[in-house]
Every structure is written in C-alpha cells, then in structure tokens.
CSV table of C-alpha atoms in Angstrom, one decimal:
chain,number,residue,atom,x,y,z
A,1249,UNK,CA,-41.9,76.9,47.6
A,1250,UNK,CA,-41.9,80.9,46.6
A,1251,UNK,CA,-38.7,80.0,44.5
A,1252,UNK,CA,-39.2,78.7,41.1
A,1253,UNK,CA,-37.6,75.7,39.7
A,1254,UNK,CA,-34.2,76.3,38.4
A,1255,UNK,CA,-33.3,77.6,41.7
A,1256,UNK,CA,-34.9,74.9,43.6
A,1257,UNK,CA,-33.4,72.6,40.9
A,1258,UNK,CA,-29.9,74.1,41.6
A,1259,UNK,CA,-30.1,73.5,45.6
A,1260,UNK,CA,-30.7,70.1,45.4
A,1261,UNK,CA,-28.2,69.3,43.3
A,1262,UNK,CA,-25.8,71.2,45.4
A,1263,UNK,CA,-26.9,69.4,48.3
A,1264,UNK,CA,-25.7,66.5,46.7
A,1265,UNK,CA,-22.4,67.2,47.1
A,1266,UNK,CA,-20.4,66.0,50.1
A,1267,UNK,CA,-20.6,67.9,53.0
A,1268,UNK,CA,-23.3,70.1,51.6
A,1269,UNK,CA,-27.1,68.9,53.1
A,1270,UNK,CA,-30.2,70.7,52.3
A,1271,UNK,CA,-29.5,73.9,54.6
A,1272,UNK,CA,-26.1,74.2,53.6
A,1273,UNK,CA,-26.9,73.8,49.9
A,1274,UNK,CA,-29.5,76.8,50.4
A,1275,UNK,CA,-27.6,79.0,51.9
A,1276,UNK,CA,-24.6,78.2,49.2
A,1277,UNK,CA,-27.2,79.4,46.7
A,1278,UNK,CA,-28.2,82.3,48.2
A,1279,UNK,CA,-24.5,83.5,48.3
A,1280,UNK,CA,-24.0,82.5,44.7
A,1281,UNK,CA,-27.1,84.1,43.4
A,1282,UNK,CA,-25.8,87.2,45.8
A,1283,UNK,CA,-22.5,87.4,44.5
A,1284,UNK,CA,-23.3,86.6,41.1
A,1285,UNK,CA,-20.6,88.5,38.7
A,1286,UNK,CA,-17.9,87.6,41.3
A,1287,UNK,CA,-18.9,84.1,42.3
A,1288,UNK,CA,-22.0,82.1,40.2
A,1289,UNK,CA,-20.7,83.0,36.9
A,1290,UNK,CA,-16.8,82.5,36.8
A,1291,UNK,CA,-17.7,79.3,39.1
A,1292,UNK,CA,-20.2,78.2,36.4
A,1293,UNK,CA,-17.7,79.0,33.3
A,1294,UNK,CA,-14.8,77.0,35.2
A,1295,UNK,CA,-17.3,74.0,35.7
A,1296,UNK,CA,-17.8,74.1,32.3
A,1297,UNK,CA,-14.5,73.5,31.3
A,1298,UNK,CA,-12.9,71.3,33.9
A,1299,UNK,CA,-16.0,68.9,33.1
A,1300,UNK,CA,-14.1,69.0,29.4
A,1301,UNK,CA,-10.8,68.9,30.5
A,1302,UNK,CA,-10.2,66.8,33.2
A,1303,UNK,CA,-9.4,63.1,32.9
A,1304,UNK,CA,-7.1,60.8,34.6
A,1305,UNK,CA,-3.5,60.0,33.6
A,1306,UNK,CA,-3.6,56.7,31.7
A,1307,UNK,CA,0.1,55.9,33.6
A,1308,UNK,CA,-0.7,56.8,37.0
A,1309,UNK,CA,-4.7,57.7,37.7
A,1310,UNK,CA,-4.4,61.6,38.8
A,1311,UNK,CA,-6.4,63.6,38.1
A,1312,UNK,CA,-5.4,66.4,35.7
A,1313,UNK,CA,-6.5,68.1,32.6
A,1314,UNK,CA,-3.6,65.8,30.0
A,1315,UNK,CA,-3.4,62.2,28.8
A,1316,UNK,CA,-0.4,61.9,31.0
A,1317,UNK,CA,0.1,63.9,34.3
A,1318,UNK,CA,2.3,66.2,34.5
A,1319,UNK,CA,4.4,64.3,37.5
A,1320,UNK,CA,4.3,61.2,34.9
A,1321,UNK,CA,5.9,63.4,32.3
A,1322,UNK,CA,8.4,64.9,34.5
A,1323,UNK,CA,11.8,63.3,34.2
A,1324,UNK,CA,12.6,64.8,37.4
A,1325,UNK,CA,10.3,63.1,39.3
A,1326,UNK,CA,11.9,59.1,37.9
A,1327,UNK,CA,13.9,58.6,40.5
A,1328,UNK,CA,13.1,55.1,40.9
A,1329,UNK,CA,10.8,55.8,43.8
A,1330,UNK,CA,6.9,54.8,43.4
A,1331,UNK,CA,4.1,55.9,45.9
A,1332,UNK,CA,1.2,53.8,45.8
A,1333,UNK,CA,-2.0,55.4,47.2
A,1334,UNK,CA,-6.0,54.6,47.9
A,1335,UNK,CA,-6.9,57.7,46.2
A,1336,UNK,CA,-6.3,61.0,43.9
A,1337,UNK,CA,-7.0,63.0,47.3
A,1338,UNK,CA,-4.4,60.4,49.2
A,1339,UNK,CA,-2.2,61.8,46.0
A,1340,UNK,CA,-2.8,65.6,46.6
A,1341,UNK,CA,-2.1,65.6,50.4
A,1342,UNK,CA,1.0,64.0,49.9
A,1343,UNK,CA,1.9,66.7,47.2
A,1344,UNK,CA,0.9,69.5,49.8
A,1345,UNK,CA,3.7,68.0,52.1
A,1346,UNK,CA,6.3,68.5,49.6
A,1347,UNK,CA,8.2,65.7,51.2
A,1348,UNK,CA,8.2,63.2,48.6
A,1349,UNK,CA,10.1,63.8,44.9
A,1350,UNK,CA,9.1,60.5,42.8
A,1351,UNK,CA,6.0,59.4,41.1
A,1352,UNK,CA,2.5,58.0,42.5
A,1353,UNK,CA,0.4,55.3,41.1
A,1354,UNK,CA,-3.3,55.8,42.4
A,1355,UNK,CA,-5.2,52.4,42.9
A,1356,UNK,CA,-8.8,54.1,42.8
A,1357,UNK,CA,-9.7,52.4,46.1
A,1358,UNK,CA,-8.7,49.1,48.3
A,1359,UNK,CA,-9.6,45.4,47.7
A,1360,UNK,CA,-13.1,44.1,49.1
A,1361,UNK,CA,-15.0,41.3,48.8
A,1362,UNK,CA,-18.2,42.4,49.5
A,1363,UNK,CA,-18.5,45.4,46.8
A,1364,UNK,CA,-16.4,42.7,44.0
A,1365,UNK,CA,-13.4,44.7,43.9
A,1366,UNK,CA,-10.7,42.8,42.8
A,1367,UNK,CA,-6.9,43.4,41.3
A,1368,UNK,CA,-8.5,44.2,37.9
A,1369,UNK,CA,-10.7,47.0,39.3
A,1370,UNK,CA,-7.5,48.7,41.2
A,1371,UNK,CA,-5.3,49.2,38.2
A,1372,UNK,CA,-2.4,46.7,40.4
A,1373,UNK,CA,-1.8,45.1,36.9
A,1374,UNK,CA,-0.9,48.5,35.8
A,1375,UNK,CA,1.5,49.0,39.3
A,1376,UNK,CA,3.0,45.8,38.2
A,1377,UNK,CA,4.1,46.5,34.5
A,1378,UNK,CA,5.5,50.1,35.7
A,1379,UNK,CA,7.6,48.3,38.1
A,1380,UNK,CA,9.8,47.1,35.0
A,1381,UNK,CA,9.4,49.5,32.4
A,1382,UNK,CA,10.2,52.6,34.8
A,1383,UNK,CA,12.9,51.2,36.5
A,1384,UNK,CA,11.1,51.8,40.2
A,1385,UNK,CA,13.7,50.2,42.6
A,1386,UNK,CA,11.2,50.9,45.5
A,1387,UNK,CA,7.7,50.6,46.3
A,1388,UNK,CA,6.0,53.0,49.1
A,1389,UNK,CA,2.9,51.8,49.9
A,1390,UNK,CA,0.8,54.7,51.7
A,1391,UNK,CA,-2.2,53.4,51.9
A,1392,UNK,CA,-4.5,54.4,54.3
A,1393,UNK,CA,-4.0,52.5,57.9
A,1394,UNK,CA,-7.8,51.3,57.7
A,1395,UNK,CA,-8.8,47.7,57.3
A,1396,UNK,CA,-9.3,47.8,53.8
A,1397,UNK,CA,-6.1,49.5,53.3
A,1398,UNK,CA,-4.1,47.4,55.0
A,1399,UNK,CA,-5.7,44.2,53.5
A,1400,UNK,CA,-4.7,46.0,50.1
A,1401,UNK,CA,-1.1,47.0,51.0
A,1402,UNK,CA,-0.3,42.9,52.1
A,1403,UNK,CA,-2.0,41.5,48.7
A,1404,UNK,CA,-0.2,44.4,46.7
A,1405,UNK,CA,3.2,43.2,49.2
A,1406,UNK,CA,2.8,39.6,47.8
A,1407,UNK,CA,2.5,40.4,44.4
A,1408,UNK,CA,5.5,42.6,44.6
A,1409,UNK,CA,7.9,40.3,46.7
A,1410,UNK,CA,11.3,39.9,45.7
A,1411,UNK,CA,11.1,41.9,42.5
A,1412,UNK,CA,11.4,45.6,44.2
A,1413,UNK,CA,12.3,47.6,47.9
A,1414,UNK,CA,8.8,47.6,50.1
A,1415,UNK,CA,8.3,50.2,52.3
A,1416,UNK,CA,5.3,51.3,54.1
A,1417,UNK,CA,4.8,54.5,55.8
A,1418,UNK,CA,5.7,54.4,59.8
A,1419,UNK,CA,2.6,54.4,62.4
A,1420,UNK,CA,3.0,56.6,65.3
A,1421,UNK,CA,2.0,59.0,67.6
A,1422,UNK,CA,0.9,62.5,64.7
A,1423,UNK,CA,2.9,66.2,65.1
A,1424,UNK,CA,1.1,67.5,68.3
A,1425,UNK,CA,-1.2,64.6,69.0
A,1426,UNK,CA,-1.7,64.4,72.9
A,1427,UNK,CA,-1.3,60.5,74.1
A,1428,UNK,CA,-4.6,61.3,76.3
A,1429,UNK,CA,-6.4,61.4,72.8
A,1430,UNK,CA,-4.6,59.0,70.6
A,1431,UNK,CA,-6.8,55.2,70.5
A,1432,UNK,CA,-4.8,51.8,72.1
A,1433,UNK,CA,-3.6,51.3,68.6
A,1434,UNK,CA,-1.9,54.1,67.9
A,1435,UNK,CA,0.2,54.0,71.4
A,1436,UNK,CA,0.7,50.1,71.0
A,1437,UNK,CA,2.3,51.0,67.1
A,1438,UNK,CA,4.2,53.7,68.4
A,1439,UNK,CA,5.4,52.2,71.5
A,1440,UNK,CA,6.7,48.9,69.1
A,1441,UNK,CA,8.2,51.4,66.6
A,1442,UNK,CA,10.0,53.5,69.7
A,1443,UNK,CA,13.6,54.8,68.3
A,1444,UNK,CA,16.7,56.0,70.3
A,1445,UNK,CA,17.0,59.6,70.5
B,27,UNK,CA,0.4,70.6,43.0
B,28,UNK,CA,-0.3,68.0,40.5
B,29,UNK,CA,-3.8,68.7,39.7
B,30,UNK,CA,-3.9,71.3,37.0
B,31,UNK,CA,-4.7,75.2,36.5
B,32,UNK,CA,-8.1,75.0,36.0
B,33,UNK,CA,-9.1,72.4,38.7
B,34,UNK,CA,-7.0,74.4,41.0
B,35,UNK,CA,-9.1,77.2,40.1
B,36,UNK,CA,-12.1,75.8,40.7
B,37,UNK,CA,-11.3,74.6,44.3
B,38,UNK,CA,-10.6,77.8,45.1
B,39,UNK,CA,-13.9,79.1,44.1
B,40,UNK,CA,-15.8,76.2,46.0
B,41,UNK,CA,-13.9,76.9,49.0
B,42,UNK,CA,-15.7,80.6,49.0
B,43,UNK,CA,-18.8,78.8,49.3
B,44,UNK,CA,-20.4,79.5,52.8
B,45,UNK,CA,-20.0,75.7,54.8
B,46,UNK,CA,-17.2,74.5,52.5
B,47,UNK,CA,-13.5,75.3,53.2
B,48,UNK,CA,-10.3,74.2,51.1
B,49,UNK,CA,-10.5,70.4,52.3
B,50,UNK,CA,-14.2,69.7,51.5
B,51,UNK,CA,-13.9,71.9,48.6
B,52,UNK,CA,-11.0,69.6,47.1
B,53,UNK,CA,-13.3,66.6,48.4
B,54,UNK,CA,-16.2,68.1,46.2
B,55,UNK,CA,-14.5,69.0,43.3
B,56,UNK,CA,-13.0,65.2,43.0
B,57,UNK,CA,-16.4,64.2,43.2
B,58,UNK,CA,-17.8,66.7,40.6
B,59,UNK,CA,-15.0,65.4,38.4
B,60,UNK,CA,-16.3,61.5,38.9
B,61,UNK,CA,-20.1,62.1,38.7
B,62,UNK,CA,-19.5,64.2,35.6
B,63,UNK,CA,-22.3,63.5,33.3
B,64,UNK,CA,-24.7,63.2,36.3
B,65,UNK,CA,-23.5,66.2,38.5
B,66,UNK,CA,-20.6,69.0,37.0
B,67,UNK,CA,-22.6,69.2,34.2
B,68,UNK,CA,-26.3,69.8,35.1
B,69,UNK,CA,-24.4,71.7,37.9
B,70,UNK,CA,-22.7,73.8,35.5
B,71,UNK,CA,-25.6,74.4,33.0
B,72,UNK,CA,-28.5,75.3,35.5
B,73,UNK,CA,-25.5,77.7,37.1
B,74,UNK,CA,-25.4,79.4,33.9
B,75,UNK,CA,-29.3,79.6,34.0
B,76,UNK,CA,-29.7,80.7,37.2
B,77,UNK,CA,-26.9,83.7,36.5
B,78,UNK,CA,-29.3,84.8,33.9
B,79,UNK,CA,-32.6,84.4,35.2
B,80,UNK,CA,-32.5,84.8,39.1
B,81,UNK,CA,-33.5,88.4,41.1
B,82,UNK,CA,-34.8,90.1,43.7
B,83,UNK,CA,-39.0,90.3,43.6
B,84,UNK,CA,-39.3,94.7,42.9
B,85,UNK,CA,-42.4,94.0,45.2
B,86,UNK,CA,-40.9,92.5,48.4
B,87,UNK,CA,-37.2,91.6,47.6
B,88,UNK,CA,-38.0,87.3,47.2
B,89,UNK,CA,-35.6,85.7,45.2
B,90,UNK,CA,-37.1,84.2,42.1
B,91,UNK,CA,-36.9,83.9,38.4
B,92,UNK,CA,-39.5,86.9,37.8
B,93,UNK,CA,-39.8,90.4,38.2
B,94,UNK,CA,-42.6,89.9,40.8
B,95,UNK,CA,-42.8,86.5,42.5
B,96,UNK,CA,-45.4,84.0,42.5
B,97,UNK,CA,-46.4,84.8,46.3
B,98,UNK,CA,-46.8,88.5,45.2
B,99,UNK,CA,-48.7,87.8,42.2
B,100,UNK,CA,-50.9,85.3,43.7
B,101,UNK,CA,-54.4,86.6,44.3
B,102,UNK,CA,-54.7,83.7,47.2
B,103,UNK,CA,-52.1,85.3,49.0
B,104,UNK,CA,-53.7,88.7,49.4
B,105,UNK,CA,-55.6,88.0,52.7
B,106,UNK,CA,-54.5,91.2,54.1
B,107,UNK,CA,-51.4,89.5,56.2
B,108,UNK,CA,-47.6,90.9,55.7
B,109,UNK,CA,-44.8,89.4,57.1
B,110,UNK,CA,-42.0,90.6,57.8
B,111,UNK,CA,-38.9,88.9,57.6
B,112,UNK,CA,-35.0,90.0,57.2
B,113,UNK,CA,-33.8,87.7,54.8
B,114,UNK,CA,-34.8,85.1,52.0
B,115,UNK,CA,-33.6,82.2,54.0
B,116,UNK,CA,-36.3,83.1,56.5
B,117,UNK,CA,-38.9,83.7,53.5
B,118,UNK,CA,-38.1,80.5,52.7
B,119,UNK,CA,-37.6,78.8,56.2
B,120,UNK,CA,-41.9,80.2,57.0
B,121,UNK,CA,-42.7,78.6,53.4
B,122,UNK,CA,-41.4,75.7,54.4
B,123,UNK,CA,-43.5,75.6,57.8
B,124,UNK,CA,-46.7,76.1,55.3
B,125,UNK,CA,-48.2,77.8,58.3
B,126,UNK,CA,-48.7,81.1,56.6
B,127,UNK,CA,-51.4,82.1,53.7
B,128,UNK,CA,-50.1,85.4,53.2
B,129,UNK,CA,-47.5,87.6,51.6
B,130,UNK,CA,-43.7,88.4,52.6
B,131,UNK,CA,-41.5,91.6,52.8
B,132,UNK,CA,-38.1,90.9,53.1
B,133,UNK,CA,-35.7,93.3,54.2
B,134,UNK,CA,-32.7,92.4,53.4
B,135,UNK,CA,-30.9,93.0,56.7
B,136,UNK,CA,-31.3,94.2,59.7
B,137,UNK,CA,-30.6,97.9,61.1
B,138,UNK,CA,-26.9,98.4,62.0
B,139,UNK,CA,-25.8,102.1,63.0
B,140,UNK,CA,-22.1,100.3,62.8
B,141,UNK,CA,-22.3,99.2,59.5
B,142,UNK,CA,-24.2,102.3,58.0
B,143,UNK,CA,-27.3,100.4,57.5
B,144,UNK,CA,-30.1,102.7,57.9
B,145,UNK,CA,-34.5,102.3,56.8
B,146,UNK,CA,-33.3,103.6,53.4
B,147,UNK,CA,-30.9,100.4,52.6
B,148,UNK,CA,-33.6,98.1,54.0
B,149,UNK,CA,-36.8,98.6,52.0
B,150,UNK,CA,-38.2,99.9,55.5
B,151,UNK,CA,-40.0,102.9,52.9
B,152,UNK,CA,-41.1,100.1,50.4
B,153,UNK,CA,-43.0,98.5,53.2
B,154,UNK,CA,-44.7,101.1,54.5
B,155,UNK,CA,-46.1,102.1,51.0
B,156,UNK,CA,-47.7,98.2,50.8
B,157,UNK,CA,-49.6,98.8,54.0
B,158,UNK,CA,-51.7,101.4,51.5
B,159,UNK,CA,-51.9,99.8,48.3
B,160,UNK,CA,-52.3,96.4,49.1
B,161,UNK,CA,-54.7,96.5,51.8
B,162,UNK,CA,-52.7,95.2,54.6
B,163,UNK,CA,-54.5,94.6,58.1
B,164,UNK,CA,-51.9,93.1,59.6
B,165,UNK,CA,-48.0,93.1,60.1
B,166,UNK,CA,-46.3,90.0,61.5
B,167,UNK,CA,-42.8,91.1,62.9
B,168,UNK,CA,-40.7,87.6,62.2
B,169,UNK,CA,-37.6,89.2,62.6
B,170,UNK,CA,-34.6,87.3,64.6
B,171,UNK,CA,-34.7,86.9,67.9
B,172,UNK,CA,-31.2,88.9,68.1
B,173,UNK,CA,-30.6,92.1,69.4
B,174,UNK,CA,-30.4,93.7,65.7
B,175,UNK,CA,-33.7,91.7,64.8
B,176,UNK,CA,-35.3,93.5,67.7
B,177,UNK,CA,-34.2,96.8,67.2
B,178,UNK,CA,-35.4,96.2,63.8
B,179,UNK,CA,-38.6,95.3,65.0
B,180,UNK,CA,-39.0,98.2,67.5
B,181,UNK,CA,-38.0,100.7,64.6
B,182,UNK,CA,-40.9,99.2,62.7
B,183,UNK,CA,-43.5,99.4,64.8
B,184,UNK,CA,-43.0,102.8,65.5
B,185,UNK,CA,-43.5,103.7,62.0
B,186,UNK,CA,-46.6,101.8,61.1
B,187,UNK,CA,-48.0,102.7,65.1
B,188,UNK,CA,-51.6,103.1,64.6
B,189,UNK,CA,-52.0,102.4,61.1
B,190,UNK,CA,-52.2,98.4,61.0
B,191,UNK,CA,-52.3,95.4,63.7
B,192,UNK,CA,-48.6,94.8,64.6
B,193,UNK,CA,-47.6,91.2,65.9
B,194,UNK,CA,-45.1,89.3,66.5
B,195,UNK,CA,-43.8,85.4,66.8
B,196,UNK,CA,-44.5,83.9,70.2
B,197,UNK,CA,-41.3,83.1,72.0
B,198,UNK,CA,-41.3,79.8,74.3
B,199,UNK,CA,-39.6,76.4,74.9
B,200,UNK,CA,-39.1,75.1,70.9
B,201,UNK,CA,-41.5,71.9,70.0
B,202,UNK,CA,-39.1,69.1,71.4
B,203,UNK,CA,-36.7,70.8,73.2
B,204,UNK,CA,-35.6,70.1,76.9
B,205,UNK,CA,-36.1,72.5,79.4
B,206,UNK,CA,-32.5,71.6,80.8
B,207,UNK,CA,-30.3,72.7,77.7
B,208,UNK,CA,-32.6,76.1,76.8
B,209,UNK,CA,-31.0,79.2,78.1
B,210,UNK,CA,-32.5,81.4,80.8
B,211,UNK,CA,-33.8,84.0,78.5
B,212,UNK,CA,-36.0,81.3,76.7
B,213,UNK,CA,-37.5,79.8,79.9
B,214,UNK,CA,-38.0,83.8,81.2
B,215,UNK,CA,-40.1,84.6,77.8
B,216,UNK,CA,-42.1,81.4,77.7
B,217,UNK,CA,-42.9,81.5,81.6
B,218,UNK,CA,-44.2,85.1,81.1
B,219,UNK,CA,-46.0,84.0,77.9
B,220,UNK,CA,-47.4,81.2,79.9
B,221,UNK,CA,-51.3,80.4,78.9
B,222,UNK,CA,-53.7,78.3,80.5
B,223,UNK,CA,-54.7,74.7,79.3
C-alpha cells in the first residue's frame, strides 16, 4: 500500500464499525483526511471526550454523560409509567416519537440460552426493585417482536404478575405498510387485533 | 432526546461521513461507546495523528504521511511508466491490483467547464513537467470510464501528443461478469477490442 501506517491503521479500524466495510471505511477516510479542519479534527476532539464522559445511568441503563440520566432525574417524567426495552437504541427511537412521557428501564439485551444470558445479566432484578421504590403502577413492555424478545417479555410478565399493570405494545399492520408486503404474521396479528371504527 | 450534548454532537458528525446517515451513525456511536477501550479510543488517538501528519504527495498529489510518498521516492518505481489516475481511491484501488511497477499522478478531479474546473486546478501543468524530469516513456490514461474521465483523457493526450507513448486501460466484459447483465456499450467496446486466441 502507497499509504503509510497510521492511515491504513485508521481504515481498518473504521471498517470495524457497523455498516462501514473495507471500501466504505476508505472512502470515509479520504473525506476526513479532505475535510480535515471541518470534519477529522472536531470529530476526533468529540471522541475524545464522549469516550470520558459517557456512562450508563446506574437506575435505568441509558446512555448519557451523568451517574443518573437525565429522564431518571426528572420528576416530570415519574408518572408511574415504566418502559421496558431490549436496548439504549430501542430507548432513543422511542424518545424520537415523543409519544411516551414516563421513564424506561433498558435490559441490555433478551434472555438466551445458548449465549448464558440469564436474569442477572439483564438488569430484571433491577426492573424489579424500581417497581416498589418508584411507585410504577404500570409496566410497558416494548420489546422487540423477535423471538428472543418475546421469550424475554413472558419471563419478565411472570416475574411481574399481580404486583403491577402489564402492557405490551399492539402488533399491527405499520403507518403506510402495503398488505402486499407485510409477512402472514403481521396480517394474522392485525387481523386478531381488528377494532371498530 | 435523552442521550446528552456531546453524544448528540458526535452523531451528527458521523452522520457526515460518506455511507453513514443519522440511523447507522447513532448505531455506530452506541457501539463506539461499548467497545471503548478497544475502539473510541484508538479511533480517537490515531484521528488526532492522522490530522497532524496526513497530506497530499507535492510530487503527484498521493495521500501519505510525507512530503513525497514512498512510490515517488522509490528508485524501483522509476521504470519510466506514469499513470494517470483522478483520484487517490483509484491510486489506491491499482495498488491494490499490484499489477503496476510504476509511478502515479493523481489529479485530483476531473475537467468540469460547469464547475470551473480547468488544467490549472488539476495538476494537468505538474504532469506535464514529470514527463521531462523524470524520464517518463510512457503515460497510462486510467481515468474513469465516465464521460468527464474521457474528456479528461482526450484533453491529456492532446498535450503530451508526440512527446511520450499514451495508453490507455483496455475496456471489455469484467473478469466474472455475465454477458446478460453488462450494458450495450461494454459488449460494443469489448467486441471491437476483440483479439484472437
């Protein structure tokens, strides 16, 4: 290679991250090294301190730059209702729809088996404990409608009976999803779930 | 959102990346934030590096760590054969091959009477200097097979007419393609370019 080792040492570990592959990760490169004062460096510096800043809230498993998130902190957001997702991305997307105003507890994946992922490993111990010391009256479990997520959501359902509301979130037909795309599964749910208009 | 300034900040950044847009940059900034010993941080620090130490080969515009590049300062590499490419990527894309022994010139673009790009802005006078002091027999035109690329090209070889051998890449049916998904152009060129076996 005509390019000398940091730069070759900087593509590859570009190309390690997701959805970046060799060719991507060059050309990424290229346009950093090409917009340097406007893109390497300030992408460099922020690097830098999000890799000292950011942890995960000890209460709830976001991912944010405190101790304690800032939708753990907000009194606000304790209004008894208590999203439980997969993942800190599961976390965000629900934030970008605006549409739900309590707090989130982040499991950090689902149960398995096969990789020895257990309750311990999913901070449910954790969910448990906040059901009583936050006063959560329900449980929404939006996990994702996978397998592994649903396997998750009935062990999480078991643990929780009796002690707190249980809600999941409803299976249907998506905003401008065309029935000639949507998979048996999705119809049959939908279908099931019909409502009167 | 929940995540914080400075992670919001750096999403933002990723999603300028060429390949990555605000979903897959969120994805790879939660992933830079888990692998954070093994990936923000090396990331980070050979960033910083590269800011420093990367530029443009004064000889024939490689990227690299030096003022001249290894290829250019290689006394292998001085066979007498220049080619001629538009950008780095393709610099890099003929290394890879490992086909050719000899040196580069990159131009840095190709001629655009839109965008105001004339010879001046693409080390068109830079090459035509090398032909002299370096000794170059031939020119190898590896420009894109795009309109721009060949206009390029034509400009070119009008300029160095009669001073130096002037070829170009063969075009033809790519190694493993299928005769039944190449465009007409392709099977026009390499049925004109046919050779006997």
């Amino acid at each position: 290679m005509s390019s000398t080792r940091d730069i070759d040492a900087l593509i590859e570990l570009m190309a390690k991250l997701p959805g970046l592959g060799p060719r991507s990760a060059r050309r990424a490169v290229l346009h950093l090294i090409r917009k340097r004062a406007l893109l390497l460096t300030p992408l460099s510096d922020l690097m830098q301190t999000v890799a000292v800043t950011a942890r995960e809230c000890l209460n709830c498993g976001n991912v944010g730059t405190a101790d304690v998130c800032d939708i753990c902190t907000s009194e606000k957001r304790a209004n008894g209702e208590l999203c439980v997702v997969e993942d800190v991305a599961d976390l965000w997307a629900m934030e970008r729809s605006g549409v739900f105003k309590g707090r989130y507890h982040v499991l950090g994946g689902t149960l398995s088996a096969l990789d020895a992922i257990g309750p311990q490993e999913l901070r449910i111990p954790r969910l448990v404990d906040r059901i009583d010391t936050e006063g959560v009256s329900e449980v929404i479990l939006a996990l994702n409608a996978t397998i592994d997520g649903q396997t998750t959501a009935h062990y999480i359902a078991d643990q929780l009976e009796g002690r707190v509301r249980l809600t999941s979130l409803a299976q249907g037909v998506p905003i401008g999803g065309e029935l000639d795309y949507l998979d048996d599964g999705t119809i049959t749910a939908a279908m099931q779930a019909r409502k009167s208009i």
